[in-house]
PDB file of C-alpha atoms and ligand atoms in Angstrom:
ATOM      1  CA  MET L 701       4.677 -16.670   0.065  1.00 97.00           C
ATOM      2  CA  HIS L 702       4.905 -13.670  -2.247  1.00 98.00           C
ATOM      3  CA  ILE L 703       3.239 -10.588  -0.759  1.00 98.00           C
ATOM      4  CA  VAL L 704       2.640  -7.685  -3.146  1.00 98.00           C
ATOM      5  CA  SER L 705       1.709  -4.208  -1.961  1.00 98.00           C
ATOM      6  CA  ILE L 706       0.084  -2.008  -4.607  1.00 98.00           C
ATOM      7  CA  HIS L 707      -0.819   1.526  -3.518  1.00 98.00           C
ATOM      8  CA  ALA L 708      -1.110   4.738  -5.512  1.00 98.00           C
ATOM      9  CA  HIS L 709       2.121   6.671  -4.836  1.00 96.00           C
ATOM     10  CA  PRO L 710       5.687   6.035  -3.705  1.00 95.00           C
ATOM     11  CA  ASP L 711       5.729   6.189   0.138  1.00 93.00           C
ATOM     12  CA  ASP L 712       2.024   5.307   0.708  1.00 96.00           C
ATOM     13  CA  ALA L 713       2.902   1.661   1.432  1.00 97.00           C
ATOM     14  CA  GLU L 714       5.817   2.589   3.663  1.00 97.00           C
ATOM     15  CA  ILE L 715       3.675   4.972   5.762  1.00 96.00           C
ATOM     16  CA  LEU L 716       0.719   2.594   6.095  1.00 98.00           C
ATOM     17  CA  ALA L 717       2.309  -0.851   6.037  1.00 98.00           C
ATOM     18  CA  GLY L 718       6.111  -0.469   6.158  1.00 98.00           C
ATOM     19  CA  GLY L 719       6.455  -2.134   9.561  1.00 98.00           C
ATOM     20  CA  THR L 720       4.268  -5.066   8.528  1.00 98.00           C
ATOM     21  CA  LEU L 721       6.130  -5.547   5.239  1.00 98.00           C
ATOM     22  CA  ALA L 722       9.430  -5.512   7.182  1.00 98.00           C
ATOM     23  CA  LEU L 723       8.053  -8.173   9.542  1.00 98.00           C
ATOM     24  CA  LEU L 724       6.930 -10.362   6.653  1.00 98.00           C
ATOM     25  CA  SER L 725      10.316 -10.027   4.981  1.00 98.00           C
ATOM     26  CA  ALA L 726      12.070 -10.985   8.233  1.00 98.00           C
ATOM     27  CA  LEU L 727       9.824 -14.065   8.394  1.00 98.00           C
ATOM     28  CA  GLY L 728      11.289 -15.135   5.044  1.00 98.00           C
ATOM     29  CA  HIS L 729       8.559 -14.075   2.638  1.00 98.00           C
ATOM     30  CA  LYS L 730       9.139 -12.404  -0.725  1.00 98.00           C
ATOM     31  CA  ILE L 731       7.935  -8.799  -0.874  1.00 98.00           C
ATOM     32  CA  THR L 732       7.243  -6.506  -3.825  1.00 98.00           C
ATOM     33  CA  ILE L 733       6.245  -2.878  -3.260  1.00 98.00           C
ATOM     34  CA  ALA L 734       4.490  -1.308  -6.246  1.00 98.00           C
ATOM     35  CA  SER L 735       3.101   2.197  -6.654  1.00 98.00           C
ATOM     36  CA  LEU L 736       0.771   2.810  -9.578  1.00 98.00           C
ATOM     37  CA  SER L 737       2.117   6.367  -9.979  1.00 98.00           C
ATOM     38  CA  ALA L 738       5.747   7.420  -9.629  1.00 96.00           C
ATOM     39  CA  GLY L 739       4.707  10.645  -7.878  1.00 93.00           C
ATOM     40  CA  ASP L 740       5.376  13.004 -10.787  1.00 93.00           C
ATOM     41  CA  CYS L 741       3.335  15.890  -9.285  1.00 93.00           C
ATOM     42  CA  GLY L 742       4.907  15.737  -5.842  1.00 88.00           C
ATOM     43  CA  SER L 743       7.253  18.691  -6.244  1.00 88.00           C
ATOM     44  CA  THR L 744       7.282  22.441  -6.762  1.00 86.00           C
ATOM     45  CA  VAL L 745      10.990  22.394  -7.593  1.00 89.00           C
ATOM     46  CA  HIS L 746      11.533  19.530 -10.041  1.00 91.00           C
ATOM     47  CA  GLY L 747       9.644  18.896 -13.267  1.00 94.00           C
ATOM     48  CA  PRO L 748       7.438  15.793 -13.567  1.00 96.00           C
ATOM     49  CA  GLU L 749       9.950  13.526 -15.313  1.00 95.00           C
ATOM     50  CA  GLU L 750      12.760  14.595 -12.999  1.00 95.00           C
ATOM     51  CA  ILE L 751      10.839  14.100  -9.745  1.00 93.00           C
ATOM     52  CA  ALA L 752       9.376  10.802 -10.968  1.00 95.00           C
ATOM     53  CA  ALA L 753      12.870   9.461 -11.680  1.00 95.00           C
ATOM     54  CA  ILE L 754      14.060  10.641  -8.256  1.00 93.00           C
ATOM     55  CA  ARG L 755      11.105   9.044  -6.476  1.00 94.00           C
ATOM     56  CA  ILE L 756      11.460   5.749  -8.359  1.00 96.00           C
ATOM     57  CA  ALA L 757      15.098   5.577  -7.247  1.00 95.00           C
ATOM     58  CA  GLU L 758      14.187   6.447  -3.645  1.00 95.00           C
ATOM     59  CA  ALA L 759      11.381   3.883  -3.565  1.00 96.00           C
ATOM     60  CA  ALA L 760      13.735   1.193  -4.853  1.00 97.00           C
ATOM     61  CA  GLU L 761      16.258   2.157  -2.132  1.00 96.00           C
ATOM     62  CA  SER L 762      13.573   1.890   0.548  1.00 96.00           C
ATOM     63  CA  ALA L 763      12.334  -1.462  -0.720  1.00 98.00           C
ATOM     64  CA  ALA L 764      15.903  -2.782  -0.770  1.00 98.00           C
ATOM     65  CA  LEU L 765      16.168  -2.067   2.979  1.00 97.00           C
ATOM     66  CA  ILE L 766      13.812  -5.012   3.572  1.00 98.00           C
ATOM     67  CA  GLY L 767      15.076  -7.080   0.638  1.00 98.00           C
ATOM     68  CA  ALA L 768      12.053  -6.137  -1.468  1.00 98.00           C
ATOM     69  CA  GLU L 769      11.729  -5.133  -5.106  1.00 98.00           C
ATOM     70  CA  TYR L 770      10.021  -1.881  -6.183  1.00 98.00           C
ATOM     71  CA  ARG L 771       7.793  -1.622  -9.254  1.00 98.00           C
ATOM     72  CA  TRP L 772       6.200   1.433 -10.907  1.00 98.00           C
ATOM     73  CA  GLY L 773       2.794   0.733 -12.442  1.00 98.00           C
ATOM     74  CA  GLY L 774       3.151   3.317 -15.250  1.00 97.00           C
ATOM     75  CA  PHE L 775       0.398   5.697 -14.032  1.00 98.00           C
ATOM     76  CA  ARG L 776       0.602   9.460 -13.354  1.00 97.00           C
ATOM     77  CA  ASP L 777      -0.454  11.515 -10.332  1.00 97.00           C
ATOM     78  CA  MET L 778      -4.123  12.514 -10.251  1.00 97.00           C
ATOM     79  CA  ALA L 779      -4.639  10.328 -13.325  1.00 98.00           C
ATOM     80  CA  ILE L 780      -5.441   6.953 -11.777  1.00 98.00           C
ATOM     81  CA  PHE L 781      -8.912   5.903 -12.887  1.00 98.00           C
ATOM     82  CA  SER L 782     -10.751   2.624 -12.809  1.00 98.00           C
ATOM     83  CA  ASP L 783     -11.240   2.074 -16.531  1.00 98.00           C
ATOM     84  CA  ASP L 784     -10.653  -0.714 -19.027  1.00 98.00           C
ATOM     85  CA  PRO L 785      -6.987  -0.078 -19.969  1.00 98.00           C
ATOM     86  CA  SER L 786      -6.041   0.615 -16.333  1.00 98.00           C
ATOM     87  CA  ARG L 787      -7.681  -2.595 -15.109  1.00 98.00           C
ATOM     88  CA  ARG L 788      -5.851  -4.596 -17.785  1.00 98.00           C
ATOM     89  CA  ALA L 789      -2.557  -2.931 -16.809  1.00 98.00           C
ATOM     90  CA  VAL L 790      -2.949  -3.770 -13.106  1.00 98.00           C
ATOM     91  CA  THR L 791      -4.112  -7.299 -13.932  1.00 98.00           C
ATOM     92  CA  GLY L 792      -1.018  -7.711 -16.110  1.00 98.00           C
ATOM     93  CA  LEU L 793       1.168  -6.594 -13.191  1.00 98.00           C
ATOM     94  CA  LEU L 794      -0.492  -9.141 -10.884  1.00 98.00           C
ATOM     95  CA  ARG L 795      -0.053 -11.914 -13.454  1.00 98.00           C
ATOM     96  CA  GLU L 796       3.600 -11.015 -13.784  1.00 98.00           C
ATOM     97  CA  LEU L 797       4.237 -10.872 -10.022  1.00 98.00           C
ATOM     98  CA  ARG L 798       1.950 -13.856  -9.147  1.00 98.00           C
ATOM     99  CA  PRO L 799       1.329 -13.076  -5.445  1.00 98.00           C
ATOM    100  CA  GLU L 800      -0.533 -15.190  -2.911  1.00 98.00           C
ATOM    101  CA  ILE L 801      -1.348 -12.079  -0.853  1.00 98.00           C
ATOM    102  CA  VAL L 802      -2.091  -8.545  -2.082  1.00 98.00           C
ATOM    103  CA  LEU L 803      -2.188  -5.421   0.099  1.00 98.00           C
ATOM    104  CA  THR L 804      -3.754  -2.294  -1.321  1.00 98.00           C
ATOM    105  CA  ALA L 805      -5.278   1.095  -0.497  1.00 98.00           C
ATOM    106  CA  ALA L 806      -8.461   1.516   1.518  1.00 98.00           C
ATOM    107  CA  PRO L 807     -11.589   1.845  -0.644  1.00 98.00           C
ATOM    108  CA  SER L 808     -12.620   5.079   1.117  1.00 98.00           C
ATOM    109  CA  ASP L 809      -9.821   7.607   1.485  1.00 97.00           C
ATOM    110  CA  TYR L 810      -9.143  11.337   1.146  1.00 96.00           C
ATOM    111  CA  LEU L 811      -7.589  11.117  -2.342  1.00 97.00           C
ATOM    112  CA  SER L 812      -9.090   9.956  -5.647  1.00 97.00           C
ATOM    113  CA  ASP L 813      -5.830   8.241  -6.693  1.00 98.00           C
ATOM    114  CA  HIS L 814      -5.984   6.107  -3.539  1.00 98.00           C
ATOM    115  CA  GLU L 815      -9.623   5.120  -4.049  1.00 98.00           C
ATOM    116  CA  ALA L 816      -9.076   4.336  -7.738  1.00 98.00           C
ATOM    117  CA  ALA L 817      -5.995   2.254  -6.876  1.00 98.00           C
ATOM    118  CA  SER L 818      -8.054   0.308  -4.351  1.00 98.00           C
ATOM    119  CA  GLN L 819     -10.807  -0.404  -6.867  1.00 98.00           C
ATOM    120  CA  LEU L 820      -8.361  -1.305  -9.654  1.00 98.00           C
ATOM    121  CA  VAL L 821      -6.448  -3.742  -7.461  1.00 98.00           C
ATOM    122  CA  ARG L 822      -9.636  -5.336  -6.121  1.00 98.00           C
ATOM    123  CA  ASP L 823     -10.967  -5.903  -9.644  1.00 98.00           C
ATOM    124  CA  ALA L 824      -7.585  -6.981 -11.007  1.00 98.00           C
ATOM    125  CA  CYS L 825      -7.411  -9.671  -8.280  1.00 98.00           C
ATOM    126  CA  PHE L 826     -10.744 -10.959  -9.623  1.00 98.00           C
ATOM    127  CA  ALA L 827      -9.694 -10.726 -13.290  1.00 98.00           C
ATOM    128  CA  ALA L 828      -6.189 -12.187 -12.902  1.00 98.00           C
ATOM    129  CA  PRO L 829      -7.343 -15.859 -12.904  1.00 98.00           C
ATOM    130  CA  MET L 830      -9.670 -15.374 -15.929  1.00 98.00           C
ATOM    131  CA  PRO L 831      -7.833 -16.831 -18.975  1.00 97.00           C
ATOM    132  CA  ASN L 832     -10.057 -15.014 -21.488  1.00 97.00           C
ATOM    133  CA  TYR L 833      -9.250 -11.615 -19.960  1.00 98.00           C
ATOM    134  CA  SER L 834      -6.316 -10.277 -21.985  1.00 97.00           C
ATOM    135  CA  THR L 835      -3.447  -8.089 -20.845  1.00 96.00           C
ATOM    136  CA  SER L 836      -0.387  -6.797 -22.665  1.00 90.00           C
ATOM    137  CA  THR L 837       2.194  -8.597 -20.494  1.00 89.00           C
ATOM    138  CA  GLY L 838       1.551 -12.046 -21.890  1.00 88.00           C
ATOM    139  CA  SER L 839       1.879 -13.642 -18.447  1.00 97.00           C
ATOM    140  CA  PRO L 840      -0.556 -16.514 -17.931  1.00 97.00           C
ATOM    141  CA  ALA L 841      -3.648 -16.215 -15.741  1.00 98.00           C
ATOM    142  CA  LEU L 842      -3.244 -16.850 -12.011  1.00 98.00           C
ATOM    143  CA  ALA L 843      -4.432 -20.157 -10.552  1.00 98.00           C
ATOM    144  CA  ALA L 844      -6.737 -18.383  -8.085  1.00 98.00           C
ATOM    145  CA  ILE L 845      -7.806 -14.993  -6.763  1.00 98.00           C
ATOM    146  CA  PRO L 846      -5.111 -13.798  -4.303  1.00 98.00           C
ATOM    147  CA  HIS L 847      -5.939 -13.066  -0.660  1.00 98.00           C
ATOM    148  CA  LEU L 848      -6.775  -9.354  -0.637  1.00 98.00           C
ATOM    149  CA  TYR L 849      -6.237  -6.892   2.212  1.00 98.00           C
ATOM    150  CA  PHE L 850      -6.918  -3.170   2.498  1.00 98.00           C
ATOM    151  CA  MET L 851      -4.479  -1.029   4.449  1.00 98.00           C
ATOM    152  CA  ASP L 852      -6.086   1.465   6.782  1.00 97.00           C
ATOM    153  CA  PRO L 853      -6.401   4.927   5.229  1.00 97.00           C
ATOM    154  CA  ILE L 854      -4.110   7.701   6.460  1.00 94.00           C
ATOM    155  CA  ASP L 855      -4.950   8.620  10.068  1.00 93.00           C
ATOM    156  CA  GLN L 856      -7.561   5.801   9.948  1.00 95.00           C
ATOM    157  CA  ARG L 857     -10.080   8.267   8.503  1.00 97.00           C
ATOM    158  CA  ASP L 858     -12.358   7.514   5.571  1.00 97.00           C
ATOM    159  CA  ARG L 859     -13.284  10.106   2.947  1.00 96.00           C
ATOM    160  CA  ASN L 860     -15.905  11.591   5.293  1.00 97.00           C
ATOM    161  CA  GLY L 861     -13.465  11.898   8.167  1.00 97.00           C
ATOM    162  CA  ASN L 862     -14.967   9.022  10.139  1.00 97.00           C
ATOM    163  CA  LEU L 863     -12.671   6.626  11.992  1.00 96.00           C
ATOM    164  CA  THR L 864     -12.248   3.274  10.276  1.00 95.00           C
ATOM    165  CA  ILE L 865     -12.043   0.059  12.291  1.00 94.00           C
ATOM    166  CA  PRO L 866      -9.542  -2.511  11.008  1.00 96.00           C
ATOM    167  CA  ASP L 867     -10.068  -6.286  11.232  1.00 95.00           C
ATOM    168  CA  PHE L 868      -6.715  -6.582  12.969  1.00 96.00           C
ATOM    169  CA  THR L 869      -3.735  -4.457  13.960  1.00 97.00           C
ATOM    170  CA  VAL L 870      -0.135  -5.603  13.551  1.00 98.00           C
ATOM    171  CA  ASN L 871       2.290  -4.687  16.347  1.00 98.00           C
ATOM    172  CA  VAL L 872       5.205  -3.114  14.465  1.00 98.00           C
ATOM    173  CA  ALA L 873       7.314  -2.105  17.494  1.00 98.00           C
ATOM    174  CA  SER L 874      10.111  -4.488  16.468  1.00 98.00           C
ATOM    175  CA  THR L 875      10.370  -3.108  12.916  1.00 98.00           C
ATOM    176  CA  PHE L 876       9.480   0.525  13.542  1.00 98.00           C
ATOM    177  CA  GLU L 877      13.057   1.758  13.100  1.00 97.00           C
ATOM    178  CA  THR L 878      13.193  -0.018   9.740  1.00 98.00           C
ATOM    179  CA  LYS L 879       9.905   1.634   8.786  1.00 97.00           C
ATOM    180  CA  ARG L 880      11.371   5.005   9.711  1.00 96.00           C
ATOM    181  CA  ALA L 881      14.517   4.275   7.675  1.00 95.00           C
ATOM    182  CA  MET L 882      12.369   3.336   4.661  1.00 95.00           C
ATOM    183  CA  LEU L 883      10.901   6.855   4.722  1.00 93.00           C
ATOM    184  CA  ALA L 884      13.960   8.800   5.871  1.00 91.00           C
ATOM    185  CA  ASN L 885      15.469   8.893   2.377  1.00 82.00           C
ATOM    186  CA  ARG L 886      12.493  10.831   0.974  1.00 79.00           C
ATOM    187  CA  ARG L 887      14.317  14.122   1.531  1.00 68.00           C
ATOM    188  CA  ARG L 888      12.725  15.948  -1.378  1.00 66.00           C
ATOM    189  CA  GLN L 889       9.289  15.037  -0.124  1.00 70.00           C
ATOM    190  CA  ARG L 890       9.716  17.135   2.962  1.00 70.00           C
ATOM    191  CA  LEU L 891       9.316  20.492   1.218  1.00 73.00           C
ATOM    192  CA  TRP L 892       6.354  19.202  -0.809  1.00 76.00           C
ATOM    193  CA  LEU L 893       4.574  17.811   2.243  1.00 74.00           C
ATOM    194  CA  GLN L 894       5.134  21.077   4.068  1.00 76.00           C
ATOM    195  CA  GLN L 895       3.633  23.062   1.182  1.00 77.00           C
ATOM    196  CA  GLN L 896       0.759  20.821   0.089  1.00 78.00           C
ATOM    197  CA  HIS L 897      -0.086  18.877   3.259  1.00 78.00           C
ATOM    198  CA  GLY L 898       0.972  21.356   5.957  1.00 79.00           C
ATOM    199  CA  MET L 899       3.187  18.711   7.562  1.00 74.00           C
ATOM    200  CA  ASP L 900       6.172  20.115   9.456  1.00 67.00           C
ATOM    201  CA  ASP L 901       7.956  16.803   9.862  1.00 85.00           C
ATOM    202  CA  TYR L 902       6.720  13.853   7.835  1.00 87.00           C
ATOM    203  CA  LEU L 903       8.658  11.301   9.878  1.00 91.00           C
ATOM    204  CA  GLN L 904       7.097  12.585  13.119  1.00 92.00           C
ATOM    205  CA  GLN L 905       3.682  12.619  11.437  1.00 92.00           C
ATOM    206  CA  MET L 906       4.133   8.988  10.365  1.00 94.00           C
ATOM    207  CA  GLU L 907       5.141   8.075  13.933  1.00 96.00           C
ATOM    208  CA  ASP L 908       2.086   9.890  15.345  1.00 96.00           C
ATOM    209  CA  TRP L 909      -0.240   7.983  12.967  1.00 96.00           C
ATOM    210  CA  THR L 910       1.430   4.650  13.813  1.00 97.00           C
ATOM    211  CA  CYS L 911       1.113   5.436  17.554  1.00 97.00           C
ATOM    212  CA  ALA L 912      -2.549   6.436  17.209  1.00 97.00           C
ATOM    213  CA  CYS L 913      -3.351   3.246  15.286  1.00 97.00           C
ATOM    214  CA  GLY L 914      -1.549   1.204  17.942  1.00 96.00           C
ATOM    215  CA  ALA L 915      -3.294   3.015  20.806  1.00 96.00           C
ATOM    216  CA  ARG L 916      -6.715   2.115  19.388  1.00 95.00           C
ATOM    217  CA  ALA L 917      -5.621  -1.542  19.503  1.00 95.00           C
ATOM    218  CA  GLY L 918      -4.031  -1.324  22.964  1.00 95.00           C
ATOM    219  CA  ILE L 919      -0.426  -1.425  21.758  1.00 96.00           C
ATOM    220  CA  GLU L 920       2.296   1.146  21.251  1.00 96.00           C
ATOM    221  CA  LEU L 921       2.869   1.075  17.485  1.00 98.00           C
ATOM    222  CA  GLY L 922       0.418  -0.476  15.043  1.00 98.00           C
ATOM    223  CA  GLU L 923      -0.682  -0.845  11.424  1.00 98.00           C
ATOM    224  CA  GLY L 924      -4.299  -1.810  10.723  1.00 97.00           C
ATOM    225  CA  PHE L 925      -5.698  -3.969   7.919  1.00 97.00           C
ATOM    226  CA  ARG L 926      -9.037  -5.265   6.693  1.00 97.00           C
ATOM    227  CA  GLN L 927      -9.409  -8.474   4.713  1.00 97.00           C
ATOM    228  CA  TYR L 928     -11.748  -8.401   1.714  1.00 98.00           C
ATOM    229  CA  ARG L 929     -13.703 -11.575   2.482  1.00 97.00           C
ATOM    230  CA  ILE L 930     -16.631 -11.149   0.149  1.00 96.00           C
ATOM    231  CA  HIS L 931     -17.431 -14.040  -2.218  1.00 96.00           C
ATOM    232  CA  PRO L 932     -15.479 -15.197  -4.255  1.00 97.00           C
ATOM    233  CA  TYR L 933     -12.358 -13.686  -2.667  1.00 98.00           C
ATOM    234  CA  PRO L 934     -10.501 -16.117  -0.360  1.00 98.00           C
ATOM    235  CA  ARG L 935     -11.678 -15.845   3.257  1.00 97.00           C
ATOM    236  CA  GLU L 936      -8.955 -17.878   4.935  1.00 97.00           C
ATOM    237  CA  PRO L 937      -7.086 -15.492   7.299  1.00 97.00           C
ATOM    238  CA  LEU L 938      -3.723 -16.215   5.697  1.00 98.00           C
ATOM    239  CA  LEU L 939      -1.943 -12.990   6.603  1.00 98.00           C
ATOM    240  CA  GLN L 940      -3.310 -13.082  10.159  1.00 97.00           C
ATOM    241  CA  GLN L 941      -1.950 -16.626  10.584  1.00 97.00           C
ATOM    242  CA  MET L 942       1.466 -15.630   9.232  1.00 97.00           C
ATOM    243  CA  LEU L 943       1.615 -12.687  11.662  1.00 98.00           C
ATOM    244  CA  SER L 944      -0.204 -14.354  14.576  1.00 96.00           C
ATOM    245  CA  THR L 945       2.465 -13.534  17.179  1.00 96.00           C
ATOM    246  CA  PHE L 946       2.398  -9.854  16.169  1.00 97.00           C
ATOM    247  CA  LEU L 947      -1.348  -9.187  16.299  1.00 95.00           C
ATOM    248  CA  SER L 948      -2.834  -6.969  18.981  1.00 89.00           C
ATOM    249  CA  LYS L 949      -4.751  -8.903  21.616  1.00 73.00           C
ATOM    250  CA  ASN L 950      -7.899  -6.804  21.749  1.00 65.00           C
ATOM    251  CA  GLY L 951      -9.183  -8.035  18.404  1.00 58.00           C
ATOM    252  CA  ARG L 952      -8.730  -4.753  16.569  1.00 60.00           C
TER     253      ARG L 952
HETATM  254 ZN1   ZN P2111      -0.701   8.564  -1.931  1.00 74.16          ZN
END
């Protein structure tokens, strides 16, 4: 299977689904980690082109740790919108990558880029099999709508601050050190996250979120997901079956 993660910024996927992506890679599946933006506003020290180039290189390094490829979607920070050209761009990316399973951002989240990414990916999954829907990549339409999953939002809180309840939680204890390593190279992010997000230690913060998600599911370290099962998206629990031995037992 080819599993493609498409979130808004470099490091979103690693924080929210890094352990699960590492598990899937270890099970022999092909993984691509895409961020729509390269994170060009995530610095007070480097200019936008400079920090974007740095973050693209770091994201590719992190992806390589689990044998995955990294792709930048060509968007800019705070400039991800669900509009016609953006939908065609994301659909073109999906047609090029041709995944069976797509993981994306939660539809309700604290940041507009995340919510727009979620909507774009959801609609691109629908558009990708439509042969009359044109994109610039020239890749042919997909055979079917991919299985679509939403990652939990950061801290499992929706845009109103309410706790979200995932369909299932993946036990990532066995790949947690890999998840940490995938984020440990984001050295330049530390200063930015201190200044903009008030985070003293982003690795500890990531561990706290992973622990809290796990605790809600009765395990030590977890990552939560929700499958988009609404007609006509595929309802078969494909990802859950692939990860069946790693799912928490309490049904969350
Ligand atoms: Zn983000």
